[in-house]
């Protein structure tokens, strides 16, 4: 299933806003205090979402970008070789939002391992120096040239 994803991140690396669209609809989520608020808009109507933010973590159908936001928010708290138990929400490709828990391990300076508490498939994540996921055959390039004036 194809899923498009927009993530806005706070300066401390935590999630500010998430928008995900799929053929089944559009999801919006944002943290507000101890709660994640939002809604899912489908052809059948609107479903309001309000779940405990817990540790503020959001995983989206195995998206390495969403996991990079999680890793970025944990980088200052989890040392290399250490791990934590964390709670948050998981969003599947059908835009179903549910409570979730993970064992998250920082296996290297920029390497992470996410093991869902429900014994789902573990996910490995490698980040580049900018905190962007390194994908098998992925290529990245600058959208702007540093130091150039923008007109």
Coordinates of N, CA and C in Angstrom, one line a residue, residues 12 71-79 106 112:
X12 N 13.7 20.1 19.6 CA 14.3 19.1 20.5 C 14.2 17.7 19.8
X71 N 14.1 8.1 16.8 CA 15.5 8.0 17.2 C 16.1 9.4 17.6
X72 N 15.7 10.4 16.8 CA 16.2 11.7 17.1 C 15.7 12.2 18.4
X73 N 14.5 11.9 18.8 CA 14.0 12.4 20.0 C 14.6 11.6 21.2
X74 N 15.1 10.4 21.0 CA 15.7 9.6 22.0 C 17.2 9.7 22.1
X75 N 17.9 10.3 21.1 CA 19.3 10.3 21.0 C 20.0 10.9 22.3
X76 N 19.4 11.9 22.9 CA 20.0 12.5 24.1 C 19.8 11.7 25.3
X77 N 18.9 10.7 25.3 CA 18.6 9.9 26.5 C 19.1 8.5 26.4
X78 N 19.4 8.0 25.3 CA 19.8 6.6 25.1 C 21.2 6.5 24.6
X79 N 22.1 6.0 25.4 CA 23.5 5.9 25.0 C 23.7 4.7 24.1
X106 N 19.8 1.3 21.1 CA 20.8 2.1 20.2 C 22.0 1.2 20.1
X112 N 19.9 2.0 15.2 CA 18.9 1.7 16.2 C 18.2 0.4 15.8

